[in-house]
Amino acid sequence: MGIVRTDEHRQSEIESFRRLLVSCAGACKSKEEQDTGKNHVMNVDDDVVQDKVVCVTSGVSYLGIAIVNQLLIRGYNVRIIVDNQDDVENLREMETSGEMRGTNNRIGIVMAKLYEAESLSDVFSGCCGVFHTSAFIDPAGLSGYSKFMADLEVKAAQNVIEACAATPSIRHCVLTSSLLACTWKDYSLDNVSPVINHICWSDESLCIERKLWYALGKLRAEKAAWRVAEERGLKLATICPGLIKGSEFFNRNTTSTIAYLKGAQEMYERGLLATVDVNRLAEAHVCVFEELNRTASGRYICFDQVIKNEEEAETLAQETGIHINVISETENTSGNAPTQLELSNLKLSRLMSRVRNCKKIF
């Protein structure tokens, strides 16, 4: 959704997508051809609703690739939205070279600007659902994510949900938010619960005061999505993940990682610095999407580790290349121990344990 990326980041995403195609070739080899001629690269002329056709925004991003992989493994046809012609040309070269052959033409690439609402309904037509994973990033920003980018993310989320509601074939949407949309509050107040779960929302004024633009963008975008979904009657679920980790996560997801870790020291001191493996997060997205036909609804907090001690903090610092003092002070100069809080992803854990095709991973 208008992601601003350097050439190095873009090339890294394309190379990661190429590796996805190689890994999917084996998984798809034993499957029969599905709907020959439909959902081919650059082909979005599909007027028939198919239960196994979905759209993923920013499908060549770090999380997007993982979600696409999970969808292909489960037999879905996937339309990937990219926002620039360079990505389209690179992906078209993969098609011409035969690199997409192993996916049985189950990946379609379309170009659209998510802040241009009029282009989205055509892209979504024929799909049964949408995974909205995008996040604006600003390489020039000190934290990697500016207030301006936060405003754009809100606009894009509104457009995506409006387009979903206006597209007859779309039944469900899963939106990726952030744990930061739940955790930033003034914990000195007596009425603030010590348990952070799916009903919690961050304090917008606190995010603005501390210039936590990434948290603010996720908070406002998710609230905007819920407002539009409720007004338009769209079945929506949102997933609020911790810091996304995985293979080469910092190199492949640099700006979002840096933006997430702004305020990391306070999160760590309060027991709120949580991480999640990108593949587990992708599986959670698909499981929640499939359960929207049954019991799934609302918000889901998603993490698989809370950074609780100096050794774990040191490991995270090494993985991200940041100084350990960004995460953990060796001495508490204030003299007052911060209130320890409890993160709860019980709602997602219960859902995942009930779903036959999902592992109990949280």
Coordinates of C-alpha atoms in Angstrom, one line a residue:
M1 CA 0.0 0.0 0.0
G2 CA 2.3 2.7 -1.2
I3 CA 5.2 1.1 0.6
V4 CA 8.3 3.2 0.1
R5 CA 11.3 0.9 -0.3
T6 CA 14.9 1.1 -1.4
D7 CA 16.1 -0.8 -4.5
E8 CA 17.9 -3.1 -2.1
H9 CA 14.8 -3.9 -0.1
R10 CA 12.8 -4.5 -3.3
Q11 CA 15.3 -6.9 -4.7
S12 CA 15.4 -8.7 -1.4
E13 CA 11.6 -9.2 -1.5
I14 CA 11.8 -10.5 -5.1
E15 CA 14.5 -12.9 -4.2
S16 CA 12.5 -14.2 -1.3
F17 CA 9.5 -14.6 -3.5
R18 CA 11.6 -16.6 -6.0
R19 CA 12.6 -18.9 -3.2
L20 CA 8.9 -19.3 -2.3
L21 CA 8.2 -20.4 -5.9
V22 CA 10.9 -23.0 -5.7
S23 CA 9.6 -24.4 -2.4
C24 CA 6.0 -24.4 -3.6
A25 CA 6.9 -26.3 -6.8
G26 CA 7.3 -29.6 -4.9
A27 CA 4.1 -29.1 -2.9
C28 CA 2.1 -28.3 -6.0
K29 CA 3.6 -31.0 -8.2
S30 CA 1.2 -33.7 -7.0
K31 CA -1.9 -31.5 -7.4
E32 CA -4.0 -31.5 -10.5
E33 CA -4.3 -28.3 -12.6
Q34 CA -7.0 -26.1 -11.1
D35 CA -9.1 -23.9 -13.4
T36 CA -6.6 -23.8 -16.2
G37 CA -6.2 -20.3 -17.6
K38 CA -7.6 -18.5 -14.6
N39 CA -5.7 -16.5 -12.0
H40 CA -2.6 -16.5 -14.2
V41 CA 0.0 -13.8 -13.7
M42 CA -1.5 -10.5 -14.7
N43 CA -5.0 -12.0 -15.3
V44 CA -7.7 -10.8 -13.0
D45 CA -10.7 -11.3 -15.3
D46 CA -12.4 -13.8 -13.1
D47 CA -16.1 -13.2 -12.7
V48 CA -16.9 -16.4 -11.0
V49 CA -16.6 -16.6 -7.2
Q50 CA -14.2 -19.4 -6.2
D51 CA -13.9 -20.5 -2.6
K52 CA -10.2 -21.0 -3.0
V53 CA -9.4 -17.6 -4.6
V54 CA -8.0 -15.0 -2.2
C55 CA -6.1 -11.7 -2.5
V56 CA -3.1 -10.7 -0.4
T57 CA -1.9 -7.1 -0.2
S58 CA 1.9 -6.6 -0.3
G59 CA 2.2 -10.3 -1.1
V60 CA 6.0 -10.0 -1.8
S61 CA 6.7 -8.4 1.7
Y62 CA 8.2 -10.5 4.5
L63 CA 4.9 -11.4 6.1
G64 CA 3.1 -11.4 2.7
I65 CA 5.3 -14.1 1.3
A66 CA 4.8 -16.3 4.3
I67 CA 1.0 -16.0 4.0
V68 CA 1.1 -16.7 0.3
N69 CA 3.1 -19.9 1.1
Q70 CA 0.6 -21.1 3.6
L71 CA -2.3 -20.4 1.2
L72 CA -0.6 -22.3 -1.7
I73 CA 0.1 -25.3 0.6
R74 CA -3.6 -25.3 1.5
G75 CA -4.7 -25.3 -2.2
Y76 CA -5.7 -21.7 -2.6
N77 CA -5.3 -19.6 -5.7
V78 CA -3.7 -16.3 -4.7
R79 CA -3.8 -12.8 -6.2
I80 CA -0.9 -10.7 -5.0
I81 CA -1.1 -6.9 -5.0
V82 CA 2.1 -5.0 -5.7
D83 CA 2.3 -1.3 -6.0
N84 CA 4.9 -0.6 -8.6
Q85 CA 5.7 -1.6 -12.2
D86 CA 9.2 -2.8 -11.3
D87 CA 7.8 -5.6 -9.2
V88 CA 5.4 -6.5 -11.9
E89 CA 8.2 -6.7 -14.5
N90 CA 10.3 -8.8 -12.1
L91 CA 7.5 -11.2 -11.5
R92 CA 6.6 -11.3 -15.2
E93 CA 10.2 -12.4 -15.9
M94 CA 9.7 -15.2 -13.4
E95 CA 6.7 -16.3 -15.3
T96 CA 8.5 -16.2 -18.7
S97 CA 11.5 -18.1 -17.4
G98 CA 9.2 -20.8 -16.1
E99 CA 9.9 -20.2 -12.4
M100 CA 6.2 -20.1 -11.7
R101 CA 5.4 -23.3 -13.5
G102 CA 5.5 -25.4 -10.3
T103 CA 2.6 -23.4 -8.8
N104 CA 0.2 -24.6 -11.5
N105 CA -0.7 -21.0 -12.4
R106 CA -2.2 -20.5 -8.9
I107 CA -0.5 -17.1 -8.4
G108 CA -1.8 -14.0 -10.0
I109 CA 0.1 -10.6 -9.8
V110 CA -1.8 -7.3 -10.1
M111 CA -0.7 -3.7 -9.6
A112 CA -2.9 -1.4 -7.5
K113 CA -2.5 1.6 -5.2
L114 CA -4.3 0.8 -2.0
Y115 CA -4.9 4.5 -1.3
E116 CA -6.8 4.7 -4.6
A117 CA -10.1 3.0 -3.7
E118 CA -11.6 2.9 -7.2
S119 CA -9.0 0.4 -8.4
L120 CA -9.5 -2.2 -5.7
S121 CA -13.0 -3.5 -6.4
D122 CA -11.8 -4.8 -9.8
V123 CA -8.8 -6.4 -8.2
F124 CA -10.9 -8.1 -5.5
S125 CA -13.7 -9.3 -7.9
G126 CA -14.0 -13.1 -7.9
C127 CA -12.0 -13.5 -4.7
C128 CA -13.8 -14.9 -1.6
G129 CA -11.5 -13.1 0.9
V130 CA -8.7 -10.6 1.4
F131 CA -5.6 -10.6 3.6
H132 CA -4.6 -7.0 4.2
T133 CA -1.0 -7.2 5.4
S134 CA 0.5 -3.9 4.2
A135 CA 2.4 -1.3 6.3
F136 CA 3.8 2.0 5.1
I137 CA 7.5 2.4 5.8
D138 CA 9.7 5.5 5.4
P139 CA 13.4 4.9 4.9
A140 CA 14.1 8.6 5.5
G141 CA 12.4 8.6 8.9
L142 CA 14.4 8.4 12.1
S143 CA 12.2 5.6 13.5
G144 CA 11.5 4.2 10.0
Y145 CA 7.9 5.2 10.2
S146 CA 6.6 8.8 10.2
K147 CA 3.3 10.3 11.3
F148 CA 2.6 11.0 7.6
M149 CA 2.9 7.3 6.9
A150 CA 0.6 6.5 9.7
D151 CA -2.0 8.7 8.2
L152 CA -1.6 7.0 4.8
E153 CA -2.0 3.6 6.4
V154 CA -5.3 4.6 7.9
K155 CA -6.5 5.8 4.5
A156 CA -5.4 2.5 2.9
A157 CA -7.1 0.4 5.5
Q158 CA -10.4 2.3 5.0
N159 CA -10.1 1.8 1.2
V160 CA -9.4 -1.9 1.5
I161 CA -12.4 -2.5 3.8
E162 CA -14.7 -0.3 1.7
A163 CA -13.7 -2.2 -1.4
C164 CA -14.2 -5.5 0.3
A165 CA -17.7 -4.5 1.4
A166 CA -18.5 -3.2 -2.1
T167 CA -17.3 -6.4 -3.9
P168 CA -20.1 -9.1 -3.9
S169 CA -17.7 -12.0 -4.0
I170 CA -15.8 -11.0 -0.8
R171 CA -17.1 -12.7 2.3
H172 CA -14.3 -12.1 4.8
C173 CA -11.2 -10.0 5.4
V174 CA -8.3 -10.6 7.8
L175 CA -6.3 -7.4 8.6
T176 CA -2.8 -7.4 10.2
S177 CA -2.6 -4.9 13.0
S178 CA 0.0 -5.0 15.7
L179 CA 0.4 -5.9 19.4
L180 CA 1.4 -2.2 19.8
A181 CA -2.3 -1.3 19.1
C182 CA -3.1 -2.9 22.4
T183 CA -0.2 -2.2 24.8
W184 CA 0.7 1.5 25.0
K185 CA -1.2 2.9 28.0
D186 CA -0.6 5.0 31.1
Y187 CA -0.1 2.1 33.5
S188 CA 0.1 4.5 36.5
L189 CA -3.7 4.9 36.4
D190 CA -5.6 2.7 38.8
N191 CA -8.3 1.7 36.3
V192 CA -5.8 0.1 33.8
S193 CA -5.9 -3.7 33.8
P194 CA -2.6 -5.6 34.3
V195 CA -3.7 -8.1 31.7
I196 CA -3.2 -7.2 28.0
N197 CA -5.6 -9.2 25.8
H198 CA -7.7 -8.8 22.7
I199 CA -10.1 -6.3 24.2
C200 CA -7.3 -3.8 25.0
W201 CA -6.5 -0.7 23.0
S202 CA -3.6 1.6 23.2
D203 CA -4.0 5.2 24.3
E204 CA -3.9 7.4 21.2
S205 CA -2.8 10.5 23.0
L206 CA 0.1 8.7 24.6
C207 CA 1.3 7.4 21.2
I208 CA 1.2 11.0 19.9
E209 CA 2.9 12.4 23.0
R210 CA 5.8 9.9 22.7
K211 CA 5.9 10.0 18.9
L212 CA 5.2 6.3 18.6
W213 CA 4.1 6.6 15.0
Y214 CA 4.1 2.9 14.2
A215 CA 1.9 2.1 17.1
L216 CA -0.4 5.1 16.2
G217 CA -0.7 4.0 12.6
K218 CA -1.6 0.5 13.5
L219 CA -4.1 1.7 16.2
R220 CA -5.8 4.2 13.9
A221 CA -5.8 1.9 10.9
E222 CA -7.4 -1.0 12.8
K223 CA -10.0 1.2 14.4
A224 CA -10.9 2.7 11.0
A225 CA -11.2 -0.8 9.6
W226 CA -13.5 -1.9 12.3
R227 CA -15.6 1.2 11.9
V228 CA -16.1 0.7 8.2
A229 CA -16.6 -3.1 8.5
E230 CA -19.4 -2.6 11.1
E231 CA -21.0 0.1 9.0
R232 CA -20.9 -2.0 5.8
G233 CA -21.6 -5.4 7.4
L234 CA -18.3 -7.0 6.4
K235 CA -17.0 -10.1 8.4
L236 CA -13.6 -8.9 9.6
A237 CA -11.0 -10.3 11.9
T238 CA -7.8 -8.6 13.0
I239 CA -4.5 -10.1 14.2
C240 CA -2.3 -8.1 16.5
P241 CA 1.2 -9.7 16.3
G242 CA 4.3 -9.1 18.4
L243 CA 7.6 -8.2 16.7
I244 CA 7.8 -10.4 13.6
K245 CA 10.9 -12.6 13.5
G246 CA 12.2 -15.4 11.4
S247 CA 14.9 -16.2 8.9
E248 CA 16.9 -13.0 8.1
F249 CA 14.0 -11.0 9.6
F250 CA 16.0 -7.8 10.3
N251 CA 17.6 -7.6 6.8
R252 CA 14.3 -8.4 5.1
N253 CA 12.0 -6.4 7.3
T254 CA 14.4 -3.7 8.6
T255 CA 12.2 -0.6 8.8
S256 CA 9.2 -2.2 10.4
T257 CA 11.5 -3.9 13.0
I258 CA 13.2 -0.6 13.9
A259 CA 9.8 1.1 14.1
Y260 CA 8.4 -1.6 16.3
L261 CA 11.3 -1.4 18.8
K262 CA 10.8 2.3 19.5
G263 CA 10.0 2.2 23.2
A264 CA 11.4 -1.3 23.5
Q265 CA 13.0 -0.6 26.9
E266 CA 9.7 0.2 28.6
M267 CA 8.0 -2.8 26.8
Y268 CA 10.8 -5.1 28.1
E269 CA 10.6 -3.7 31.7
R270 CA 6.8 -4.3 31.8
G271 CA 6.9 -7.7 30.2
L272 CA 5.3 -6.6 27.0
L273 CA 8.2 -7.1 24.5
A274 CA 6.9 -10.1 22.6
T275 CA 7.9 -11.7 19.3
V276 CA 6.3 -14.2 16.9
D277 CA 7.8 -16.4 14.1
V278 CA 6.7 -15.2 10.7
N279 CA 5.6 -18.7 9.6
R280 CA 3.6 -19.3 12.7
L281 CA 2.0 -15.9 12.3
A282 CA 1.1 -16.7 8.6
E283 CA -0.5 -20.0 9.7
A284 CA -2.5 -18.1 12.3
H285 CA -3.8 -15.7 9.6
V286 CA -5.0 -18.6 7.4
C287 CA -6.6 -20.5 10.3
V288 CA -8.5 -17.4 11.5
F289 CA -9.6 -16.7 7.9
E290 CA -11.0 -20.3 7.5
E291 CA -12.7 -20.2 10.9
L292 CA -14.5 -17.0 10.0
N293 CA -17.1 -19.3 8.3
R294 CA -17.7 -20.7 11.8
T295 CA -16.7 -19.4 15.2
A296 CA -13.9 -16.9 14.6
S297 CA -14.5 -13.2 15.0
G298 CA -13.0 -10.0 16.4
R299 CA -9.4 -9.4 17.4
Y300 CA -6.6 -11.9 18.1
I301 CA -3.3 -11.2 19.9
C302 CA -0.5 -13.4 18.4
F303 CA 3.0 -14.0 19.9
D304 CA 5.0 -17.1 20.8
Q305 CA 7.7 -15.5 23.0
V306 CA 7.9 -12.7 25.6
I307 CA 11.5 -11.4 26.2
K308 CA 11.8 -11.9 29.9
N309 CA 15.5 -11.8 30.8
E310 CA 18.8 -10.2 29.9
E311 CA 20.0 -13.3 27.9
E312 CA 16.9 -13.1 25.7
A313 CA 17.2 -9.3 25.4
E314 CA 20.9 -9.7 24.4
T315 CA 19.9 -12.2 21.7
L316 CA 17.3 -9.9 20.2
A317 CA 19.8 -7.0 20.3
Q318 CA 22.3 -9.2 18.4
E319 CA 19.7 -10.3 15.8
T320 CA 18.7 -6.7 15.1
G321 CA 22.1 -5.1 15.4
I322 CA 20.9 -2.6 18.0
H323 CA 22.6 -1.8 21.3
I324 CA 21.4 -3.8 24.3
N325 CA 20.7 -0.5 26.1
V326 CA 17.9 0.2 23.6
I327 CA 16.1 -2.9 25.1
S328 CA 17.4 -3.2 28.6
E329 CA 19.1 -0.8 31.0
T330 CA 21.8 -2.4 33.1
E331 CA 20.7 -0.2 36.0
N332 CA 17.3 1.2 36.9
T333 CA 18.1 4.9 37.4
S334 CA 14.6 5.7 38.5
G335 CA 14.7 3.5 41.6
N336 CA 11.1 2.3 40.9
A337 CA 10.4 -1.1 39.3
P338 CA 7.8 -0.8 36.5
T339 CA 4.6 -2.6 37.0
Q340 CA 4.8 -6.1 35.4
L341 CA 2.0 -6.9 33.1
E342 CA 0.6 -10.1 31.6
L343 CA 0.2 -10.7 27.9
S344 CA -2.6 -13.1 26.9
N345 CA -3.2 -14.7 23.6
L346 CA -5.7 -17.2 25.1
K347 CA -8.4 -16.4 22.5
L348 CA -6.1 -17.4 19.6
S349 CA -4.7 -20.4 21.4
R350 CA -8.2 -21.8 21.9
L351 CA -9.1 -21.2 18.3
M352 CA -5.9 -22.8 17.0
S353 CA -6.3 -25.9 19.2
R354 CA -9.8 -26.4 17.8
V355 CA -8.9 -26.2 14.2
R356 CA -8.1 -29.6 12.7
N357 CA -5.7 -28.3 10.1
C358 CA -3.7 -26.0 12.4
K359 CA -1.0 -26.9 14.8
K360 CA -1.3 -25.8 18.4
I361 CA 1.6 -23.4 18.2
F362 CA 0.9 -20.7 20.8

